[in-house]
Short mmCIF file of C-alpha atoms and ligand atoms in Angstrom, two decimals:
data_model
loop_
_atom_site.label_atom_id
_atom_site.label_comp_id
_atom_site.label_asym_id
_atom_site.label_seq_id
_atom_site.Cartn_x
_atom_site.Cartn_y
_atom_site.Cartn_z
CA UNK A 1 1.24 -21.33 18.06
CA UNK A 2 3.64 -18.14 17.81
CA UNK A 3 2.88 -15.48 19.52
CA UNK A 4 2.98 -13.52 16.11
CA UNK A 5 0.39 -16.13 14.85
CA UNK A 6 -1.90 -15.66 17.83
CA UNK A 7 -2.04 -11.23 17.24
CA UNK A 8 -2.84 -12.47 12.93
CA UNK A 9 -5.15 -14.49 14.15
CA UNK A 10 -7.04 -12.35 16.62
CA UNK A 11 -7.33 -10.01 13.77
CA UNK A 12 -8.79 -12.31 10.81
CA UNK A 13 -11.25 -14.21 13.29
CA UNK A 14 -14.76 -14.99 12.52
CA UNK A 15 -14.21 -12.63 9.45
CA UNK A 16 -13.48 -9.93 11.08
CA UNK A 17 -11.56 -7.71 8.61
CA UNK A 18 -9.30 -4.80 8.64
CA UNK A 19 -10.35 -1.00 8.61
CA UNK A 20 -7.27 0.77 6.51
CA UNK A 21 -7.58 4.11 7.80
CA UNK A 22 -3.94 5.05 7.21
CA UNK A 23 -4.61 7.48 4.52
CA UNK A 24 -1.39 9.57 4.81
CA UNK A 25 -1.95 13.55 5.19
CA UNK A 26 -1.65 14.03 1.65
CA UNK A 27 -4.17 11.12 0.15
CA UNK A 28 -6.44 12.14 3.47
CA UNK A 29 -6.81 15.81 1.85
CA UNK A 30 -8.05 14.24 -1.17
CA UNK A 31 -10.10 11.88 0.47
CA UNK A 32 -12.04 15.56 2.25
CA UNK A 33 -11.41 17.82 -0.74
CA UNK A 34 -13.72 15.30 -2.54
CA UNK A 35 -16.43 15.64 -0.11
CA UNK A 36 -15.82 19.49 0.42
CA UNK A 37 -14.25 18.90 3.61
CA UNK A 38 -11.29 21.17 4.82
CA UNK A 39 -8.06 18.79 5.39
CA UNK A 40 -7.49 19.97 9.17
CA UNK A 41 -5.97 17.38 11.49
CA UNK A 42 -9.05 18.01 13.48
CA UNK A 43 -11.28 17.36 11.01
CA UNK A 44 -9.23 14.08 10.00
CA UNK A 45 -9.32 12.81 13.61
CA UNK A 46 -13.26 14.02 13.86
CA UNK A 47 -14.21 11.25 10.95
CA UNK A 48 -11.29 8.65 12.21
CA UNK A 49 -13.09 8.70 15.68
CA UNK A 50 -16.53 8.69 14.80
CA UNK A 51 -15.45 5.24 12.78
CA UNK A 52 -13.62 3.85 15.50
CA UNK A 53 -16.24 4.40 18.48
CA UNK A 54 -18.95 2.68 16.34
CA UNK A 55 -21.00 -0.55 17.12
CA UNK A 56 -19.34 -1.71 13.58
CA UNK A 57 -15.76 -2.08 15.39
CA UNK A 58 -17.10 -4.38 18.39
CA UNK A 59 -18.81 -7.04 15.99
CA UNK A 60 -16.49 -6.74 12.30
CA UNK A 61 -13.13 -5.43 12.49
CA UNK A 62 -10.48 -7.16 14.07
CA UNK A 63 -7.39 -4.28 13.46
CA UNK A 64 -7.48 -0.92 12.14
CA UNK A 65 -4.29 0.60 10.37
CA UNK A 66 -3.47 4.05 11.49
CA UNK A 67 -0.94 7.12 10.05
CA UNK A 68 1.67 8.56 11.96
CA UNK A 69 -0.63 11.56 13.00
CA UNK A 70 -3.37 9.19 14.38
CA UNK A 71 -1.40 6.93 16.55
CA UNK A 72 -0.41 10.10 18.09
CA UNK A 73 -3.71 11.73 18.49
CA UNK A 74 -6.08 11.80 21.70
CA UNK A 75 -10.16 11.08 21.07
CA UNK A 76 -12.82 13.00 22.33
CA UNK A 77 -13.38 11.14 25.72
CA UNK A 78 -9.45 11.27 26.56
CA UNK A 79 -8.22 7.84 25.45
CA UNK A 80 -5.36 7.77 23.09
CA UNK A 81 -6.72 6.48 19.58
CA UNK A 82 -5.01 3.26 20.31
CA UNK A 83 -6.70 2.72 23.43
CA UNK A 84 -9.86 3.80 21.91
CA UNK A 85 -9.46 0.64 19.15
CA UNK A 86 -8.27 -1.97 21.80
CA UNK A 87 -11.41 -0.63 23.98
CA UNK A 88 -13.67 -2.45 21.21
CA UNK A 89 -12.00 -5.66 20.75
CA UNK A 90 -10.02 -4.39 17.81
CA UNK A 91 -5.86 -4.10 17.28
CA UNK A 92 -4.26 -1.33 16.57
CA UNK A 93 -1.93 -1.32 13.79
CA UNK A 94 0.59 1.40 11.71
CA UNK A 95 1.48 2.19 8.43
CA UNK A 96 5.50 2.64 8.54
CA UNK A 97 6.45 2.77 4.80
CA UNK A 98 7.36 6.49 3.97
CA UNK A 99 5.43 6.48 0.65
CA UNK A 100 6.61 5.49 -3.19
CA UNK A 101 8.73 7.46 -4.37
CA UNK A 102 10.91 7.17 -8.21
CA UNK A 103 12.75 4.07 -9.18
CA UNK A 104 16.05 5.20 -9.97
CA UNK A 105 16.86 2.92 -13.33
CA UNK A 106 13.24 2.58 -14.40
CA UNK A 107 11.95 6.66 -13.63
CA UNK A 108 8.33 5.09 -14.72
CA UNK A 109 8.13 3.26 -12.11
CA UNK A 110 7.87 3.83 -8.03
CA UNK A 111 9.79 1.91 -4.82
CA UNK A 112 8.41 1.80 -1.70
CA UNK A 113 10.87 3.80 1.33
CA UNK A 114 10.85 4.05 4.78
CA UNK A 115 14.00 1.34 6.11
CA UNK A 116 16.38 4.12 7.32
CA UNK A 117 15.51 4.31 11.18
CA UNK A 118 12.38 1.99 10.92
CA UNK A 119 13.74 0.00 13.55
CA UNK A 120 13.81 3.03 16.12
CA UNK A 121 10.29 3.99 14.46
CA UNK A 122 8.99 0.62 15.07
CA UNK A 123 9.77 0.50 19.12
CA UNK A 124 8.36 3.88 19.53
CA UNK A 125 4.81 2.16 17.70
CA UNK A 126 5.18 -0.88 20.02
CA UNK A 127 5.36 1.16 22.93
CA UNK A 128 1.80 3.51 21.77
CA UNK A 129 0.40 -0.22 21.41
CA UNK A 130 0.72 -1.28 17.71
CA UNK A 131 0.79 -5.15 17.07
CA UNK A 132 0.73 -5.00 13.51
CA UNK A 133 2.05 -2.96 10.65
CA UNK A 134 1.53 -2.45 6.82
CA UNK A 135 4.22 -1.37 4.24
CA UNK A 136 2.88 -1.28 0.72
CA UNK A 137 4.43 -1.76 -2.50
CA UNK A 138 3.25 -0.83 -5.46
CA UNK A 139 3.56 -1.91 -9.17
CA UNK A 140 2.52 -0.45 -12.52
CA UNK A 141 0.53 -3.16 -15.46
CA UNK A 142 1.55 -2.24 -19.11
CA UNK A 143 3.58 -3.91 -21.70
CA UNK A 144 7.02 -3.19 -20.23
CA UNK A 145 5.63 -3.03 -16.79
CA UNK A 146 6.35 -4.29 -13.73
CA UNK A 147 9.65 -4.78 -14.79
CA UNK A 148 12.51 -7.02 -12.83
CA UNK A 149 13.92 -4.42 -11.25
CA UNK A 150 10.74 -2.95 -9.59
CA UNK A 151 9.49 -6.89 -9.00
CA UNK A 152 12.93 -7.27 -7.38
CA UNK A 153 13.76 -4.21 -5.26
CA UNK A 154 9.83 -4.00 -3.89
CA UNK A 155 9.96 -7.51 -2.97
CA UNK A 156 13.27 -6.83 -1.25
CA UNK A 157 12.11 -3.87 0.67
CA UNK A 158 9.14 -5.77 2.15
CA UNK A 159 11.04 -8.45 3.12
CA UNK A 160 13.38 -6.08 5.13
CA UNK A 161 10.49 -3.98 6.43
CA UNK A 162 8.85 -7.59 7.55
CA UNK A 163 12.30 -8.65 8.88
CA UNK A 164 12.33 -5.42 11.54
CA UNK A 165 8.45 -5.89 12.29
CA UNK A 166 9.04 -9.32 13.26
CA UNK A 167 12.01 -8.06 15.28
CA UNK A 168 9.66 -5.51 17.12
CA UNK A 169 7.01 -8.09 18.14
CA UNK A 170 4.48 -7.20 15.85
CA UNK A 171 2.57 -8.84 12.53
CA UNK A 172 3.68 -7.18 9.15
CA UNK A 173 1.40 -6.51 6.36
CA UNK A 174 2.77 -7.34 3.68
CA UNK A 175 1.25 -5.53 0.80
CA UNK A 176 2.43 -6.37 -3.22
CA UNK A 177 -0.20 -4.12 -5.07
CA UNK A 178 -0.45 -4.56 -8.49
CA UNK A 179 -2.76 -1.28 -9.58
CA UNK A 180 -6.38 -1.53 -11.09
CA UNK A 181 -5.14 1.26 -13.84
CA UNK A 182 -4.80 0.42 -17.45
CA UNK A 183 -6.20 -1.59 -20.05
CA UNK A 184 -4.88 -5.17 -19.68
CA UNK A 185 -7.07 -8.02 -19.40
CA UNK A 186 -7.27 -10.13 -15.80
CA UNK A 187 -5.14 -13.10 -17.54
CA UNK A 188 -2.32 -10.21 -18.35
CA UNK A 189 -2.86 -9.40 -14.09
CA UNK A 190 -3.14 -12.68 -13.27
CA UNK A 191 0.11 -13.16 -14.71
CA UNK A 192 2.02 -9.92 -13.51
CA UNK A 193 0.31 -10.25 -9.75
CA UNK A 194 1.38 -14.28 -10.31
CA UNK A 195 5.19 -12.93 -10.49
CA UNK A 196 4.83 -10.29 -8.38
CA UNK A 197 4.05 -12.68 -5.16
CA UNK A 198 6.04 -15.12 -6.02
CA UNK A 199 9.27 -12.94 -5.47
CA UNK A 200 8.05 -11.69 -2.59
CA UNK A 201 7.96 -15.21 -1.02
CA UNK A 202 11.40 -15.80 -2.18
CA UNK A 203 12.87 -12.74 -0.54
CA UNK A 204 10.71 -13.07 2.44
CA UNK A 205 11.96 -16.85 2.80
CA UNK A 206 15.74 -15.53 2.38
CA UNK A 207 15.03 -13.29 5.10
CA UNK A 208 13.68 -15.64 7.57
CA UNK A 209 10.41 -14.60 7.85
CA UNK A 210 8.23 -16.46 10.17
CA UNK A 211 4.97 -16.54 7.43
CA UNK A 212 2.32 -17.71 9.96
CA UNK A 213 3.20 -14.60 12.03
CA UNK A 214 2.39 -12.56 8.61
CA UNK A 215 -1.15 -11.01 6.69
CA UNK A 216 -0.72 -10.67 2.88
CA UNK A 217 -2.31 -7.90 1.44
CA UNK A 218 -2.68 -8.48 -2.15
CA UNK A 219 -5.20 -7.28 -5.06
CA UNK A 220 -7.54 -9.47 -6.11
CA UNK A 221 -7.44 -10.65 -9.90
CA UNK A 222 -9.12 -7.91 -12.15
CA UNK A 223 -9.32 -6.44 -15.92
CA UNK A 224 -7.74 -3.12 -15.94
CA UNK A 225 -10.18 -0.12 -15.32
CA UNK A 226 -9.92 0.83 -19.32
CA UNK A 227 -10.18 -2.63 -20.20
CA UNK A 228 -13.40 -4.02 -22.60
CA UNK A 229 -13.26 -7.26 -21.32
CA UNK A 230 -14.30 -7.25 -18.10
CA UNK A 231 -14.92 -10.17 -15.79
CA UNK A 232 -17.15 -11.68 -13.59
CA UNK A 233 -17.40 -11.89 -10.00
CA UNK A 234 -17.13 -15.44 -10.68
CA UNK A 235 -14.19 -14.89 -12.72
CA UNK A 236 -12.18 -13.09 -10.22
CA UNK A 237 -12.86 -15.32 -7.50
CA UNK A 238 -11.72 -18.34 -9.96
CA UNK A 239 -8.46 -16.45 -10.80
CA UNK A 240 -7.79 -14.89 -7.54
CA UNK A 241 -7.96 -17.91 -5.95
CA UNK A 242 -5.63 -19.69 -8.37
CA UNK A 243 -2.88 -17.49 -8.06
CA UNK A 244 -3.26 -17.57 -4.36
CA UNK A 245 -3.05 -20.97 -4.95
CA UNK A 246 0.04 -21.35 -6.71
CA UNK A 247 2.41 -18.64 -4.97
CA UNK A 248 1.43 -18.29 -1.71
CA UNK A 249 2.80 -20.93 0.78
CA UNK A 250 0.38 -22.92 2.85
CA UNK A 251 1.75 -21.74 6.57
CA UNK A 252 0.80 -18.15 5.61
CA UNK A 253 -2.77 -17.68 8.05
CA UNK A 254 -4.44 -15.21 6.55
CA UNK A 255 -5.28 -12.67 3.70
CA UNK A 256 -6.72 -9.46 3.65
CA UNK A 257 -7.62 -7.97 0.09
CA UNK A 258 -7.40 -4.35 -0.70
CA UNK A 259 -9.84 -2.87 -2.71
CA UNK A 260 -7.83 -0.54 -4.85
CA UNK A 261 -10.38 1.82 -6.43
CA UNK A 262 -13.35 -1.12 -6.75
CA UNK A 263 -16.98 0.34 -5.65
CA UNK A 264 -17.77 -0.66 -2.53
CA UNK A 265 -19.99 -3.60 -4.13
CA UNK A 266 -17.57 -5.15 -6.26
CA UNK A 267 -14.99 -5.34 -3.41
CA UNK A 268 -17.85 -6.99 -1.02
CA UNK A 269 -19.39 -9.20 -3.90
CA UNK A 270 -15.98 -10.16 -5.35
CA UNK A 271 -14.37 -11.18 -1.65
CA UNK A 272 -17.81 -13.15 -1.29
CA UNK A 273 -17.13 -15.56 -4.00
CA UNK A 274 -13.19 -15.44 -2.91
CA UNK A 275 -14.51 -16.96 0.41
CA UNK A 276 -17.08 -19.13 -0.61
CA UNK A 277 -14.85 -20.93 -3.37
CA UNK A 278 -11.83 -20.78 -0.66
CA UNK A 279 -10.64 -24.59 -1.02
CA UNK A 280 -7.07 -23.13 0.69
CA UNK A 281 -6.17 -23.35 4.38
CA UNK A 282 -6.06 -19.71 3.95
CA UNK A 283 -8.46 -17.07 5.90
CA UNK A 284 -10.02 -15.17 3.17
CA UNK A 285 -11.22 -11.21 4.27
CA UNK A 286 -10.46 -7.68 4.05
CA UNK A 287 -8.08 -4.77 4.58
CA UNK A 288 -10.28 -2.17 2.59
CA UNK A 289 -9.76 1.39 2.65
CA UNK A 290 -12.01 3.33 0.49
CA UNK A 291 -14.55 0.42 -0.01
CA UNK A 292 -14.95 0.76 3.71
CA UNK A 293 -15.47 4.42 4.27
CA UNK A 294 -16.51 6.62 0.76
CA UNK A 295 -20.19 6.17 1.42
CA UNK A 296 -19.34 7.12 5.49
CA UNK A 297 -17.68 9.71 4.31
CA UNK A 298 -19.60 11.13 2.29
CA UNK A 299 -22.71 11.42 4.56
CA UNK A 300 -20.51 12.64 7.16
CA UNK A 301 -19.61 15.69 4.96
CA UNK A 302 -23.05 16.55 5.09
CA UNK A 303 -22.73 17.31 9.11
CA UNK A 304 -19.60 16.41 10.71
CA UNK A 305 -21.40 16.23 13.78
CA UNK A 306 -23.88 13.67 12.99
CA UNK A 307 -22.13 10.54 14.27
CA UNK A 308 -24.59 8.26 14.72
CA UNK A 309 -25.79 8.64 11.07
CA UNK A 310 -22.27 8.15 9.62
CA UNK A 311 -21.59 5.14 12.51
CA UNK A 312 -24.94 3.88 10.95
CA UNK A 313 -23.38 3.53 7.20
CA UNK A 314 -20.04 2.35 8.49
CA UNK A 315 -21.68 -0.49 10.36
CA UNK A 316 -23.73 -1.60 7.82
CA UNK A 317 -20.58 -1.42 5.17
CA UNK A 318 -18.14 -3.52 7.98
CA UNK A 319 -20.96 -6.37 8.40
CA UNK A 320 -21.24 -6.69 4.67
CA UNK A 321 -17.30 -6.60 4.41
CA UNK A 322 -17.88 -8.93 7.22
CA UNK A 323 -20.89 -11.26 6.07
CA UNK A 324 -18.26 -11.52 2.59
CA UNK A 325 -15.16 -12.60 4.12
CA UNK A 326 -17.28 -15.75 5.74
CA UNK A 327 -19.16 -16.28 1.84
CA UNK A 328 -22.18 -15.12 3.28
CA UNK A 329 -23.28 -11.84 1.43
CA UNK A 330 -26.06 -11.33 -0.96
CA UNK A 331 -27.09 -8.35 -2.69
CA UNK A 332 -30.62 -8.82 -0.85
CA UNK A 333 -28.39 -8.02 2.33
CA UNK A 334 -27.29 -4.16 0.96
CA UNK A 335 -31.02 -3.03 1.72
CA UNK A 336 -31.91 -4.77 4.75
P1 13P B 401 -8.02 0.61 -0.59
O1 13P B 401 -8.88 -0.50 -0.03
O2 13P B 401 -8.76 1.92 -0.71
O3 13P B 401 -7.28 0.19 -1.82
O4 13P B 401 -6.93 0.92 0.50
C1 13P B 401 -6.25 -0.14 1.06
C2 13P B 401 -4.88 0.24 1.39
O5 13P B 401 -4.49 0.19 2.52
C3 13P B 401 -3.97 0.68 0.30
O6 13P B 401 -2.66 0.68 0.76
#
């Protein structure tokens, strides 16, 4: 076993899952001005720490993925936030993508950045005690859209990006996500997502990616948010699973969904029947973001010094995440 596959491994065990909590500054101040929160970096550390101190961390997550500013910030009781996340059990990872910015030749449409210097970036993570990373592409659904060139250049990028990380020591993410937004039916993103991970394979293969020292963060199979013909759980599980299925190769350990705008139900029930159907060699869990922390954070805006109540919701969310990755959830569970 690679040392690369032993760090993906220690992070996807006994479905633990992955806390995303590398909301850059700018999607962070959303995040608060939603819940009436001013965007301060002590206020943004305040909420990351209460999370990563909880019971929650010890027993469900397996990595959390921080921003630039965290990495570099110092908790309440004087450990470094990394130290504070390896203290429970847990690995600390780092977003190093710079953001999406315009396609130049399709203006409609957004390519990730963040190569120039990653390598130097990527040592100076290593040394604060990242094993993992996360770079995130990102791809538009509509008639025209994704089109080659975003399908092609995106897939590029994270093969680069994953290229360097391996380099560096650590696991990359490797994140292909094709948004929730728009009208299209799941067959119309089962088809673009289909395409999507396929060339990402390619490009990672070109580069000589070692894929069981890799996590893939894709979306799972979904009608867009406008669309009237919605799906069922079942559904998505069924589709998800088959275009894991058919683009994904077999030597990749594990994958950790996103949750891309779902309620916090849908992303537990729908990774539920993900794992339970799993009939791949794959681990099945999660890498969610907002379907781990909008109900945490919204209590927490209430009192930002109440941390035991808001560690109380985040637990409870992380052990359903959790119970879900293994095919165990129920909805009975949600008001135990
Ligand atoms: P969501 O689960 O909120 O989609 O966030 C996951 C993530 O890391 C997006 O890059």
């Amino acid at each position: 076993m690679s040392k690369l596959n032993k760090i993906a491994l220690q992070i996807l065990s006994d479905g633990r899952g992955i806390l995303a909590a590398d909301e850059s500054n700018g999607t962070m101040t959303k995040r608060l001005d939603s819940v009436n929160v001013p965007s301060s970096p002590e206020n943004r550390l305040l909420f990351r720490e209460t999370l990563f101190s909880s019971d929650g961390m010890k027993d469900f997550i397996g990595g959390v993925i921080l921003y630039d500013e965290t990495i570099n910030q110092t908790s309440s009781s004087k450990q470094t936030i990394p130290e504070l996340i390896s203290a429970s059990g847990a690995v600390p990872g780092i977003k190093v993508d710079t953001g999406a910015k315009v396609l130049a030749g399709s203006t409609e449409e957004k390519i990730t950045d963040g190569l120039d210097g990653l390598r130097e970036r990527l040592q100076r993570y290593y040394n604060l005690g990242a094993r993992f990373t996360k770079w995130r592409g990102v791809y538009n659904i509509s008639d025209k859209y994704p089109s080659k060139l975003s399908i092609h250049s995106n897939a590029h990028a994270l093969a680069r990006y994953s290229a360097l990380v391996q380099e560096s020591g650590m696991v990359p993410i490797v994140e292909p996500e094709v948004l929730m937004d728009g009208d299209h039916s799941a067959e119309t993103c089962l088809k673009k997502t289909s395409e999507v991970i396929k060339k990402c394979f390619e490009e990672l293969i070109i580069h000589k990616i070692d894929l069981s020292g890799i996590i893939l963060k894709p979306n799972m199979i979904l009608a867009g948010t406008a669309s009237n013909k919605k799906i069922s759980s079942e559904e998505v599980a069924r589709l998800t699973l088959k275009c894991l299925k058919e683009n994904v190769p077999s030597n990749v350990p594990g994958i950790a969904f996103l949750s891309g705008g779902q309620t916090e139900i849908e992303a537990t029930q729908n990774l539920n029947l993900i794992s339970k159907y799993n009939d791949t060699n794959f681990i099945m869990s999660y890498s969610y973001g907002r379907a781990l922390q909008k109900s945490a954070l919204k209590f927490w805006s209430k009192d930002l010094k109440d941390m035991d109540g808001t560690q109380k919701i985040f637990n409870h969310r992380a052990k359903m995440c959790t119970l879900a990755a293994q095919g165990k959830w129920s909805a009975e569970l949600e008001t135990k």
